[in-house]
Every structure is written in C-alpha cells, then in structure tokens.
DNA sequence: TTGTCTGCAAAACATTTGCATACTG
DNA sequence: CAGTATGCAAATGTTTTGCAGACAA
C-alpha cells in the first residue's frame, strides 16, 4: 500500500519527513535506532533534525505503525510489526535477528486472568551461530 | 540459602554492600531500579553511593544472579530470575506484574536453527484489570 | 602489600522540552 | 488565518568513567 495512504488511515498527516522515515524503516529491516535513521536520511533531507526523527517515531509508535525493540540496549531500536515474530540478540556480537514463526500467539487465557494483552514482545538472548564457532 | 554462600558460589565476594543489594532484590519483588535500591538502602548504609549500586548490579547481572527487565522504560529495572515467568506491563498505570506459569519454555528447536538460547524474556503490554475499569 | 571495593565528581550520551519559525489546509 | 510540523539550543536524567582512598585476603 502507498505509505501516504497508510499514514492517512492511521490519522497521521503524510508529510515528506514522515513518509521518508516510515519507508526507511520498511525497507531497512535491521531495527535501526533514531540516530541511525537520522544519519541515513540526512543526505536526502539535509535539514532533518534529530528532534523531528524522535517526534515522528513517537507518533508512529503511538499510532501503532511502529514498535520499539527493548533489547538490553541504551539506544532504542525500532521495527515495523508486520507479522508476528520474535527477536534474538547475540550477547557476543550484539546483532539482533528476527525469528520468524516464533511468537507467543496462543496464550492460555486463564493464565492471564484479567489482563488484557495488546502486544507481546519475546526476545531470546544467547549466541548466534557465528559466535558459537569463535567461542 | 545464605546469600553469603550463594554469592561465593558465583564467584562474588560477599561484601556487606553486595549482600544487602542482593537481599533487597530478593525480598522486594517489585523490580526496583538502581535508584530505588539506592534510596531504600541509604538509611541503612548511609555512605552507599549510586556508583556502587550500579557496580554491584552489573556484577550480579554478569554472573547471572540478576536480570534486567527491559520493559519500555528509561530506568532499567532488576529482577531475580528464580523461576521462569513472564512480565506484564500496564500501559496506563505503568505497573509491572509477574505472570507466573507463563513462559516460552519449550521452543521448538528447529525453529531456532542454530541459535543457542541462554535466556528468554517475554513481556506483555496492555491494560491491567484495574485500568480496564477506569478506561 | 597487593589487589579488590567503594565513592566522589565529572563526563557521556540518548532523549525531551521550550520556544520560535515555517508549512499547510 | 489557524493549527500543525519542524528545528534549534538548552535541559534532563540515567548511567558510565577516572581516579583516589578504604578495605580485605
């Protein structure tokens, strides 16, 4: 779908900046930080400020077009929650991988007694295949 | 088990400060932040510095006696990983609850192809029973 | 005495805020 | 014009670092 239209559906005015940031996230599935995004888009949008990147990301998160990662890191990282998946963070090389088809989808509702779940984040920590070799 | 002995088993010299911080975490299961811990122990240990709290927590995390929570918060929060459980964070009142008996224990290994998992963190976000009423 | 532990003060760094200017409908 | 978006500079707040003094094996 057109990003412009998608944003409109979520009640976000599709300014050039916002569209650019959303599309950057969509086409760079490496969970970039605000700083990464700013650095990447600065050549294209020379006036882009960090403040605007933060503003836009907050807005996108609030409207649920984007989520945060929360993976033992100082800098927050962002992701588009297209399809349910978990993350794996290597404690040696610090890379964050997507684990497709792994997700706490069917939680026994009786276990959640009364809590209404809107979102679930599952993160595994350990050693990625590469780092197991050099360990 | 005696905290003193437990720390020794994990190769940590059981100084008064370290034992105090570990026992505080053990007896206050509300996932306190470093600042919370410092504030709570200061009356007992007036000379306790924030630096030492941070140092100690880092050490305990490194030795795997303590884990971090990573739940969409600026301040890091700490927990003792006694028994496998997930967390639930209410997006309205911000409280973090333990969900006993909910945990991604049996991950189909074939789904993880090659990643060696040391730890898994599962966090649910939504509305707690109380906040659903006032919503 | 030698290495470890602790604490102070200063630094680092990501993020937020206040406010002014520039757009846009 | 009115409301929204953006940007700059300064502030905030948590965590880290460097170094010195205190403590313990």
Coordinates of C-alpha atoms (C1' of nucleotides) in Angstrom, one line a residue:
Chain A
X1 CA 0.0 0.0 0.0
X2 CA 1.0 3.6 -0.5
X3 CA 2.7 4.9 2.6
X4 CA 0.9 8.2 2.1
X5 CA -2.4 6.5 2.3
X6 CA -1.4 4.2 5.1
X7 CA -0.5 7.1 7.3
X8 CA -3.7 8.8 6.5
X9 CA -5.6 5.8 7.6
X10 CA -3.9 6.0 10.9
X11 CA -4.6 9.6 11.3
X12 CA -1.2 10.9 10.5
X13 CA -0.6 13.7 8.0
X14 CA 1.8 12.3 5.4
X15 CA 4.4 14.9 5.4
X16 CA 7.5 14.3 3.4
X17 CA 9.5 13.7 6.5
X18 CA 7.1 11.2 8.0
X19 CA 6.7 9.3 4.8
X20 CA 10.5 9.1 4.5
X21 CA 11.0 7.8 8.0
X22 CA 8.3 5.2 7.7
X23 CA 9.6 4.0 4.3
X24 CA 13.1 3.9 5.6
X25 CA 12.0 1.6 8.4
X26 CA 10.0 -0.5 6.0
X27 CA 12.9 -1.0 3.6
X28 CA 15.7 -1.5 6.2
X29 CA 14.7 -4.4 8.3
X30 CA 17.7 -4.1 10.7
X31 CA 15.9 -2.4 13.6
X32 CA 17.6 1.0 13.3
X33 CA 17.9 3.5 16.1
X34 CA 16.7 7.1 15.9
X35 CA 20.3 8.1 15.3
X36 CA 20.7 5.5 12.5
X37 CA 17.6 6.9 10.8
X38 CA 18.8 10.4 11.2
X39 CA 22.2 9.6 9.8
X40 CA 20.7 7.7 6.9
X41 CA 18.2 10.3 5.8
X42 CA 20.3 13.4 6.4
X43 CA 21.9 13.3 2.9
X44 CA 18.4 13.2 1.3
X45 CA 16.8 15.7 3.8
X46 CA 19.7 17.9 4.8
X47 CA 17.6 20.0 7.2
X48 CA 16.2 16.9 9.1
X49 CA 16.7 17.3 12.8
X50 CA 17.0 14.7 15.4
X51 CA 14.0 16.2 17.2
X52 CA 11.8 15.5 14.2
X53 CA 13.0 12.0 13.9
X54 CA 12.1 11.5 17.6
X55 CA 8.8 13.2 17.2
X56 CA 7.9 11.1 14.2
X57 CA 8.9 7.9 15.8
X58 CA 6.9 8.7 18.9
X59 CA 3.9 9.4 16.7
X60 CA 4.3 6.2 14.7
X61 CA 4.7 4.2 17.9
X62 CA 1.6 5.8 19.4
X63 CA -0.5 5.1 16.4
X64 CA 0.9 1.5 16.4
X65 CA 2.5 1.6 13.0
X66 CA 5.9 1.0 14.6
X67 CA 7.1 -0.7 17.8
X68 CA 10.2 -0.4 19.9
X69 CA 12.5 -3.4 20.5
X70 CA 13.7 -3.2 24.1
X71 CA 16.6 -5.5 23.8
X72 CA 19.2 -4.6 26.5
X73 CA 20.5 -1.6 24.7
X74 CA 21.0 2.1 25.6
X75 CA 19.6 3.3 22.3
X76 CA 16.1 2.4 21.5
X77 CA 15.6 0.5 18.2
X78 CA 12.5 0.5 16.0
X79 CA 10.6 -2.1 14.0
X80 CA 7.5 -2.4 11.9
X81 CA 5.3 -5.1 13.3
X82 CA 4.2 -6.5 10.0
X83 CA 3.9 -10.1 11.0
X84 CA 4.3 -11.7 14.5
X85 CA 7.9 -12.7 15.1
X86 CA 10.4 -12.9 18.0
X87 CA 13.9 -11.4 18.2
X88 CA 17.2 -13.0 19.0
X89 CA 20.0 -10.9 20.3
X90 CA 23.5 -12.3 20.3
X91 CA 25.3 -11.3 23.5
X92 CA 28.6 -11.5 21.9
X93 CA 28.3 -9.7 18.6
X94 CA 25.2 -7.8 19.7
X95 CA 23.4 -8.4 16.4
X96 CA 19.6 -8.7 16.6
X97 CA 18.0 -11.3 14.3
X98 CA 14.4 -11.9 13.5
X99 CA 13.0 -15.3 14.4
X100 CA 10.1 -15.8 12.0
X101 CA 7.3 -18.1 13.1
X102 CA 8.3 -17.9 16.7
X103 CA 5.8 -16.0 18.8
X104 CA 3.7 -16.4 21.9
X105 CA 0.5 -16.3 19.9
X106 CA -1.8 -18.6 21.8
X107 CA -1.5 -17.7 25.4
X108 CA -3.9 -19.8 27.5
X109 CA -6.3 -17.0 28.6
X110 CA -6.8 -18.5 32.0
X111 CA -3.2 -17.9 32.8
X112 CA -3.6 -14.2 32.1
X113 CA -6.5 -13.8 34.5
X114 CA -7.9 -10.4 33.8
X115 CA -5.0 -8.8 32.0
X116 CA -5.9 -7.5 28.5
X117 CA -3.0 -8.0 26.2
X118 CA -2.4 -5.6 23.4
X119 CA 1.1 -6.6 22.4
X120 CA 3.7 -9.2 23.3
X121 CA 7.4 -8.9 22.9
X122 CA 9.5 -12.0 23.0
X123 CA 13.3 -11.7 23.0
X124 CA 15.9 -14.5 23.2
X125 CA 19.4 -13.9 24.2
X126 CA 22.4 -16.1 23.6
X127 CA 25.0 -16.8 20.9
X128 CA 24.3 -16.7 17.2
X129 CA 25.7 -19.5 15.0
X130 CA 28.7 -17.5 14.0
X131 CA 29.7 -16.5 17.6
X132 CA 29.3 -20.1 18.8
X133 CA 32.2 -21.1 16.5
X134 CA 34.6 -18.4 17.6
X135 CA 33.6 -19.1 21.3
Chain B
X1 CA 20.4 -20.5 51.1
X2 CA 22.6 -18.0 52.8
X3 CA 23.2 -15.1 50.5
X4 CA 26.8 -15.0 51.5
X5 CA 27.3 -18.5 50.4
X6 CA 25.3 -18.1 47.2
X7 CA 27.5 -15.2 46.2
X8 CA 30.6 -17.2 46.9
X9 CA 29.4 -20.0 44.7
X10 CA 29.0 -17.5 41.9
X11 CA 32.5 -16.1 42.4
X12 CA 31.4 -12.9 44.1
X13 CA 33.0 -11.7 47.2
X14 CA 30.2 -11.3 49.7
X15 CA 30.8 -7.7 50.9
X16 CA 28.2 -6.2 53.2
X17 CA 27.0 -3.9 50.3
X18 CA 26.6 -6.7 47.8
X19 CA 24.8 -9.0 50.2
X20 CA 22.5 -6.1 51.1
X21 CA 21.7 -5.3 47.5
X22 CA 21.0 -8.9 46.6
X23 CA 18.8 -9.4 49.6
X24 CA 16.9 -6.3 48.9
X25 CA 16.1 -7.6 45.5
X26 CA 15.2 -10.9 46.9
X27 CA 12.8 -9.5 49.4
X28 CA 11.2 -6.8 47.3
X29 CA 9.8 -8.4 44.3
X30 CA 8.7 -5.2 42.6
X31 CA 11.5 -5.0 40.0
X32 CA 13.2 -1.9 41.5
X33 CA 15.5 0.4 39.6
X34 CA 19.1 1.2 40.7
X35 CA 17.8 4.5 42.1
X36 CA 15.0 2.7 44.0
X37 CA 17.6 0.4 45.6
X38 CA 19.9 3.2 46.4
X39 CA 17.1 5.2 48.1
X40 CA 15.9 2.1 50.0
X41 CA 19.3 1.2 51.4
X42 CA 20.7 4.6 52.1
X43 CA 19.2 4.8 55.6
X44 CA 20.8 1.5 56.5
X45 CA 24.1 2.2 54.7
X46 CA 24.4 6.0 54.7
X47 CA 27.6 6.0 52.8
X48 CA 26.3 3.9 49.9
X49 CA 26.9 5.5 46.6
X50 CA 24.9 5.2 43.4
X51 CA 28.1 4.1 41.7
X52 CA 28.4 1.1 44.0
X53 CA 24.8 0.2 43.4
X54 CA 25.5 0.3 39.6
X55 CA 28.7 -1.6 40.0
X56 CA 27.0 -4.3 42.1
X57 CA 24.1 -4.7 39.8
X58 CA 26.4 -5.0 36.8
X59 CA 28.3 -7.7 38.6
X60 CA 25.2 -9.6 39.6
X61 CA 23.8 -9.5 36.1
X62 CA 27.1 -10.6 34.6
X63 CA 27.2 -13.6 37.0
X64 CA 23.6 -14.3 36.2
X65 CA 22.2 -13.9 39.7
X66 CA 20.1 -11.0 38.5
X67 CA 18.5 -10.0 35.2
X68 CA 17.3 -6.8 33.7
X69 CA 13.7 -6.2 32.7
X70 CA 13.7 -4.1 29.5
X71 CA 10.1 -3.0 29.6
X72 CA 9.8 0.2 27.7
X73 CA 11.3 2.3 30.4
X74 CA 14.1 4.9 30.7
X75 CA 15.3 3.5 34.0
X76 CA 16.4 -0.1 34.0
X77 CA 14.7 -2.4 36.4
X78 CA 16.1 -5.5 38.0
X79 CA 14.8 -8.9 38.9
X80 CA 16.0 -12.2 40.4
X81 CA 15.3 -15.0 37.9
X82 CA 14.2 -17.5 40.5
X83 CA 11.6 -19.3 38.5
X84 CA 10.6 -18.9 34.8
X85 CA 7.9 -16.3 34.5
X86 CA 6.8 -13.5 32.1
X87 CA 6.0 -9.9 32.8
X88 CA 3.0 -7.8 32.1
X89 CA 3.3 -4.1 31.9
X90 CA 0.2 -1.9 32.0
X91 CA 0.4 0.9 29.5
X92 CA -1.9 3.0 31.6
X93 CA -0.7 2.8 35.2
X94 CA 2.8 1.6 34.2
X95 CA 2.8 -1.1 36.8
X96 CA 4.8 -4.3 36.0
X97 CA 3.2 -7.6 37.1
X98 CA 4.7 -11.1 37.2
X99 CA 2.8 -13.7 35.2
X100 CA 3.7 -16.9 36.9
X101 CA 3.5 -20.1 34.8
X102 CA 3.7 -18.2 31.6
X103 CA 7.0 -18.6 29.8
X104 CA 8.3 -19.7 26.4
X105 CA 9.8 -22.8 27.9
X106 CA 9.6 -25.3 25.1
X107 CA 10.7 -23.6 22.0
X108 CA 10.7 -26.0 19.0
X109 CA 14.4 -26.2 18.5
X110 CA 14.1 -26.5 14.7
X111 CA 12.6 -23.0 14.7
X112 CA 15.8 -21.7 16.3
X113 CA 18.1 -23.2 13.7
X114 CA 21.5 -22.7 15.1
X115 CA 20.9 -20.0 17.7
X116 CA 21.9 -21.1 21.2
X117 CA 19.5 -19.6 23.7
X118 CA 20.7 -18.7 27.1
X119 CA 17.8 -16.6 28.3
X120 CA 14.3 -15.6 27.1
X121 CA 12.4 -12.6 28.1
X122 CA 8.7 -12.4 27.4
X123 CA 6.8 -9.2 28.1
X124 CA 3.1 -8.5 27.6
X125 CA 1.8 -5.0 27.3
X126 CA -1.8 -3.9 27.7
X127 CA -4.2 -2.9 30.4
X128 CA -4.3 -4.4 33.9
X129 CA -7.7 -5.4 35.4
X130 CA -7.9 -2.1 37.4
X131 CA -7.2 0.1 34.4
X132 CA -9.7 -1.6 32.2
X133 CA -12.4 -0.5 34.5
X134 CA -11.5 3.2 34.5
X135 CA -10.9 3.1 30.8
Chain C
dT1 C1' 51.2 -5.3 50.5
dT2 C1' 48.5 -6.2 46.7
dG3 C1' 44.6 -6.5 44.6
dT4 C1' 39.7 -5.5 45.2
dC5 C1' 35.8 -2.5 46.6
dT6 C1' 33.8 1.8 47.2
dG7 C1' 32.7 6.8 46.5
dC8 C1' 33.1 11.3 44.7
dA9 C1' 32.9 14.4 40.9
dA10 C1' 32.8 15.0 36.3
dA11 C1' 31.6 13.2 31.8
dA12 C1' 28.9 10.9 28.4
dC13 C1' 25.0 10.2 25.9
dA14 C1' 20.2 9.4 24.5
dT15 C1' 16.2 11.7 24.7
dT16 C1' 13.0 15.6 26.0
dT17 C1' 11.4 20.3 26.3
dG18 C1' 10.6 25.2 25.3
dC19 C1' 10.1 28.1 22.2
dA20 C1' 10.4 30.3 17.6
dT21 C1' 9.8 29.7 12.7
dA22 C1' 8.0 27.5 8.7
dC23 C1' 4.4 25.0 6.5
dT24 C1' -0.3 23.6 5.1
dG25 C1' -5.1 23.2 4.8
Chain D
dC1 C1' -5.5 32.8 9.4
dA2 C1' -5.2 28.7 12.5
dG3 C1' -3.4 24.7 13.6
dT4 C1' 0.3 21.6 12.7
dA5 C1' 5.2 20.4 11.7
dT6 C1' 9.8 21.2 12.1
dG7 C1' 14.3 22.8 14.1
dC8 C1' 17.5 24.7 17.2
dA9 C1' 19.5 25.1 21.6
dA10 C1' 19.4 24.1 26.2
dA11 C1' 17.9 21.0 29.8
dT12 C1' 17.1 16.5 31.8
dG13 C1' 18.2 12.2 33.8
dT14 C1' 20.3 7.8 33.8
dT15 C1' 24.4 5.6 33.6
dT16 C1' 29.5 5.5 32.9
dT17 C1' 34.3 6.8 33.8
dG18 C1' 38.6 8.3 36.0
dC19 C1' 40.8 8.4 39.8
dA20 C1' 41.7 8.3 44.8
dG21 C1' 41.1 6.4 49.2
dA22 C1' 39.5 2.4 52.1
dC23 C1' 39.3 -2.2 52.8
dA24 C1' 40.3 -7.3 52.9
dA25 C1' 42.9 -11.6 51.8

